[in-house]
Short mmCIF file of C-alpha atoms in Angstrom, two decimals:
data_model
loop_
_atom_site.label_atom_id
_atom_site.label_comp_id
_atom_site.label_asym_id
_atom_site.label_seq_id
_atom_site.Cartn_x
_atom_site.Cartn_y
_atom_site.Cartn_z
CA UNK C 28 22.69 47.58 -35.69
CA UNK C 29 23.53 46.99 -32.30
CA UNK C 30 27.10 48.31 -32.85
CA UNK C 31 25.92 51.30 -34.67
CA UNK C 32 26.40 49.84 -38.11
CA UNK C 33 23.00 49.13 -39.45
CA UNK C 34 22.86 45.51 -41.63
CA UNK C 35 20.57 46.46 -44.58
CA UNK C 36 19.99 50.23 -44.94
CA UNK C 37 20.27 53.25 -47.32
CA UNK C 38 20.50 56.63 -47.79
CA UNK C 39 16.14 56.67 -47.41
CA UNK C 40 16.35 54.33 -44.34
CA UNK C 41 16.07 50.47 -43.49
CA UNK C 42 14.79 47.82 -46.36
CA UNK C 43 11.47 47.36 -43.99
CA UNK C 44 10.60 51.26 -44.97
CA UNK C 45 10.71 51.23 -48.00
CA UNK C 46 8.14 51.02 -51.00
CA UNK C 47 9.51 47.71 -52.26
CA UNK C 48 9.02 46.21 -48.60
CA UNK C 49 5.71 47.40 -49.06
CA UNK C 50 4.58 46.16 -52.68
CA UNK C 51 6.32 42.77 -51.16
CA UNK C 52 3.95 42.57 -48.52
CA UNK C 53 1.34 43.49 -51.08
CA UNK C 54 2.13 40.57 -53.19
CA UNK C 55 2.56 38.10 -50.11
CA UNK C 56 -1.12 39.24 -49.64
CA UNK C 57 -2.75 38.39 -52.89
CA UNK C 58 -0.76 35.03 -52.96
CA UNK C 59 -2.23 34.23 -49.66
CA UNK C 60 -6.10 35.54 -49.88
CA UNK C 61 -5.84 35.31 -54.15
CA UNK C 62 -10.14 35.36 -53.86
CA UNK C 63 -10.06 38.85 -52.30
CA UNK C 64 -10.30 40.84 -55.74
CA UNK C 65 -9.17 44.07 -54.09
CA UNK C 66 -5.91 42.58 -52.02
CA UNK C 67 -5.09 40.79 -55.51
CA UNK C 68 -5.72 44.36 -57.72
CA UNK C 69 -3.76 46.41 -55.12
CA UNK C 70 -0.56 43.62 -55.69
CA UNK C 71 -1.12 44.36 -59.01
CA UNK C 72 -0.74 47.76 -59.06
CA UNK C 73 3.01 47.70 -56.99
CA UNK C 74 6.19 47.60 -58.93
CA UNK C 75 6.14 44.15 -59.00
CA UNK C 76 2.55 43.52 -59.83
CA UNK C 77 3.32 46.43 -62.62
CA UNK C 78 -0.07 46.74 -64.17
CA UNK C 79 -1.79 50.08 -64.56
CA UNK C 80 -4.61 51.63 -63.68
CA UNK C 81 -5.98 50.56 -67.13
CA UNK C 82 -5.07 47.55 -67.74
CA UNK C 83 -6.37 46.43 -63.87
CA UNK C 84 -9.63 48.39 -65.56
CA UNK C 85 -9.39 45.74 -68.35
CA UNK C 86 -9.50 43.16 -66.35
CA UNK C 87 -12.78 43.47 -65.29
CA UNK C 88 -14.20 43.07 -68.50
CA UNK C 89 -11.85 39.94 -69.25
CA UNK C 90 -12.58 37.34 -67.29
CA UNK C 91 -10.27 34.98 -69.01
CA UNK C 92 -7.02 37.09 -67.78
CA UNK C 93 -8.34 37.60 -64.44
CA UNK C 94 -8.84 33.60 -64.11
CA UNK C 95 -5.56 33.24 -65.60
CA UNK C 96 -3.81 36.24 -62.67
CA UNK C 97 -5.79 33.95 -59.85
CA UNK C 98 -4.50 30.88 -61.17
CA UNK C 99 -0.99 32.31 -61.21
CA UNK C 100 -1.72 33.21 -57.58
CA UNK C 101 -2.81 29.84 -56.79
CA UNK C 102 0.33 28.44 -58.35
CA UNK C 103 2.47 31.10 -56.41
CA UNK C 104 0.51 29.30 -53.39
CA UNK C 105 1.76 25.99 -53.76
CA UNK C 106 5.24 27.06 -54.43
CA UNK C 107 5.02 29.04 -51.03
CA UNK C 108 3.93 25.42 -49.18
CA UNK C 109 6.20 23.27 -50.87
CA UNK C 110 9.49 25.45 -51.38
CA UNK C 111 8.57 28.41 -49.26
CA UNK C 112 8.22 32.21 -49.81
CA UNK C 113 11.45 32.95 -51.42
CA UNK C 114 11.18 30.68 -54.01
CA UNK C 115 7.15 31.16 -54.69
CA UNK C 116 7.76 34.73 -54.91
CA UNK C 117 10.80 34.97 -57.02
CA UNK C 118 8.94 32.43 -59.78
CA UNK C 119 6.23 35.03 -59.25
CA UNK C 120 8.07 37.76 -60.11
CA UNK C 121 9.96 36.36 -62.98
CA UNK C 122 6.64 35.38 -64.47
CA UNK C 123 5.43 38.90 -64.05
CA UNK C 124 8.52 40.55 -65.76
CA UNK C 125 8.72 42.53 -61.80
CA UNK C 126 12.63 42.49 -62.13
CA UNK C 127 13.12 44.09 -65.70
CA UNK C 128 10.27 46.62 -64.53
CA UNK C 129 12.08 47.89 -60.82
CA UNK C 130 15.66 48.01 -62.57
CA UNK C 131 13.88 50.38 -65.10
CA UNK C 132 12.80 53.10 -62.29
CA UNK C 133 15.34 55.84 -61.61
CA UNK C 134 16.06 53.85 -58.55
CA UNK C 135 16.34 50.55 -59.91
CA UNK C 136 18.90 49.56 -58.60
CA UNK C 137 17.91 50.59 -54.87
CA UNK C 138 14.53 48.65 -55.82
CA UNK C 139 16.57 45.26 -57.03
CA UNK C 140 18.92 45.53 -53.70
CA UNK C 141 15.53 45.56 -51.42
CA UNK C 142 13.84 42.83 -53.44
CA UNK C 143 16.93 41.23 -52.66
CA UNK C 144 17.26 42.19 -49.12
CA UNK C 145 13.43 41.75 -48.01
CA UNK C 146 13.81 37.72 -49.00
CA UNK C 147 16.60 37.22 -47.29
CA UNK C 148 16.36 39.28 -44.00
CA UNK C 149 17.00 36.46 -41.19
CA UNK C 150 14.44 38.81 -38.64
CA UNK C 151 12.89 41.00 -40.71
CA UNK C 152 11.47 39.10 -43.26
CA UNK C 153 8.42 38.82 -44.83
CA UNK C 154 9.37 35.31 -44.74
CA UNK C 155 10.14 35.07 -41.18
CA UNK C 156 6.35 36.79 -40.51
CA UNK C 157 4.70 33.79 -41.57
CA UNK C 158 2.98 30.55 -39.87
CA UNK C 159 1.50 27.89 -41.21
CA UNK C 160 -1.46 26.61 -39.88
CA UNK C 161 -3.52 23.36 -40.81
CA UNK C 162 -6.89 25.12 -40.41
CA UNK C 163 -5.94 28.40 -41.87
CA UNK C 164 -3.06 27.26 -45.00
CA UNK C 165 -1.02 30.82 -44.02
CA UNK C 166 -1.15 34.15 -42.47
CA UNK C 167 1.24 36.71 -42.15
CA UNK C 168 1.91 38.27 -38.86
CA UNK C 169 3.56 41.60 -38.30
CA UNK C 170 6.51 41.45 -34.93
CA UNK C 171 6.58 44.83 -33.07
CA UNK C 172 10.15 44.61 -33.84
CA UNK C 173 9.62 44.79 -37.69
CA UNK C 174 6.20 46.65 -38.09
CA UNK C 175 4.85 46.15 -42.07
CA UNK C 176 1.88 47.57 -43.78
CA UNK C 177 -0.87 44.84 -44.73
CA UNK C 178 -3.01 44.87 -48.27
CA UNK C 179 -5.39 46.26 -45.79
CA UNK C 180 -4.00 48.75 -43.98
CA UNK C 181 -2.82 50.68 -46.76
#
């Protein structure tokens, strides 16, 4: 960037603006507070979450599933601790089909390139936001030089 040639952009702007960034930091969310209902139903919901407004409808009723998206979400967890957030998020996503589903939007590819991007970032990414903390397991912090939505602020 600092030579005028920016590292990870596109024709809509930088990786960190755009809706995948977003639905990441959505999913980072629900891995990391997975017994907030509404951070978990609004990673759901993203494009790599995929579920619709139904089906996240359904699961209230089922409480089998919902145990079964939690305990996915705890699993994610672990993988986060031991392997880091790369590797707990792409298991993640393969589990939840989330790669099939963004190369299936008209701008799938875009989508697959920012997944791809937002893991790997060396100062931008989500994975460079986090801590780890013995008191509190994670929490994801947002550097003024990289400013990110939150589940909550949304």
């Amino acid at each position: 960037r600092r030579e005028g040639v920016p590292a990870v952009s596109s024709a809509t702007g930088y990786v960190t603006e755009s809706p995948t960034w977003r639905d990441l930091l959505l999913v980072l969310a629900a891995i990391d507070e997975s017994s907030d209902s509404s951070v978990v139903r609004s990673a759901l919901a993203t494009s790599l979450g995929g579920k619709t407004a139904r089906e996240l409808s359904a699961l209230d009723s089922n409480t089998e599933d919902w145990r079964l998206v939690i305990e996915r979400l705890n699993e994610a967890r672990r993988d986060w601790i031991a392997y880091g957030v790369a590797t707990a998020v792409m298991r993640l996503a393969n589990d939840w089909g989330a790669r099939r589903r963004m190369a299936g939007y008209a701008d799938g590819e875009r989508r697959l390139t920012d997944f791809r991007h937002s893991l790997s970032l060396p100062s931008c990414s989500p994975t460079s936001h986090l801590t780890h903390n013995t008191s509190h397991a994670l929490h994801l912090t947002r550097p003024a030089t990289c400013p990110a939505p939150t589940a909550r602020s949304l």
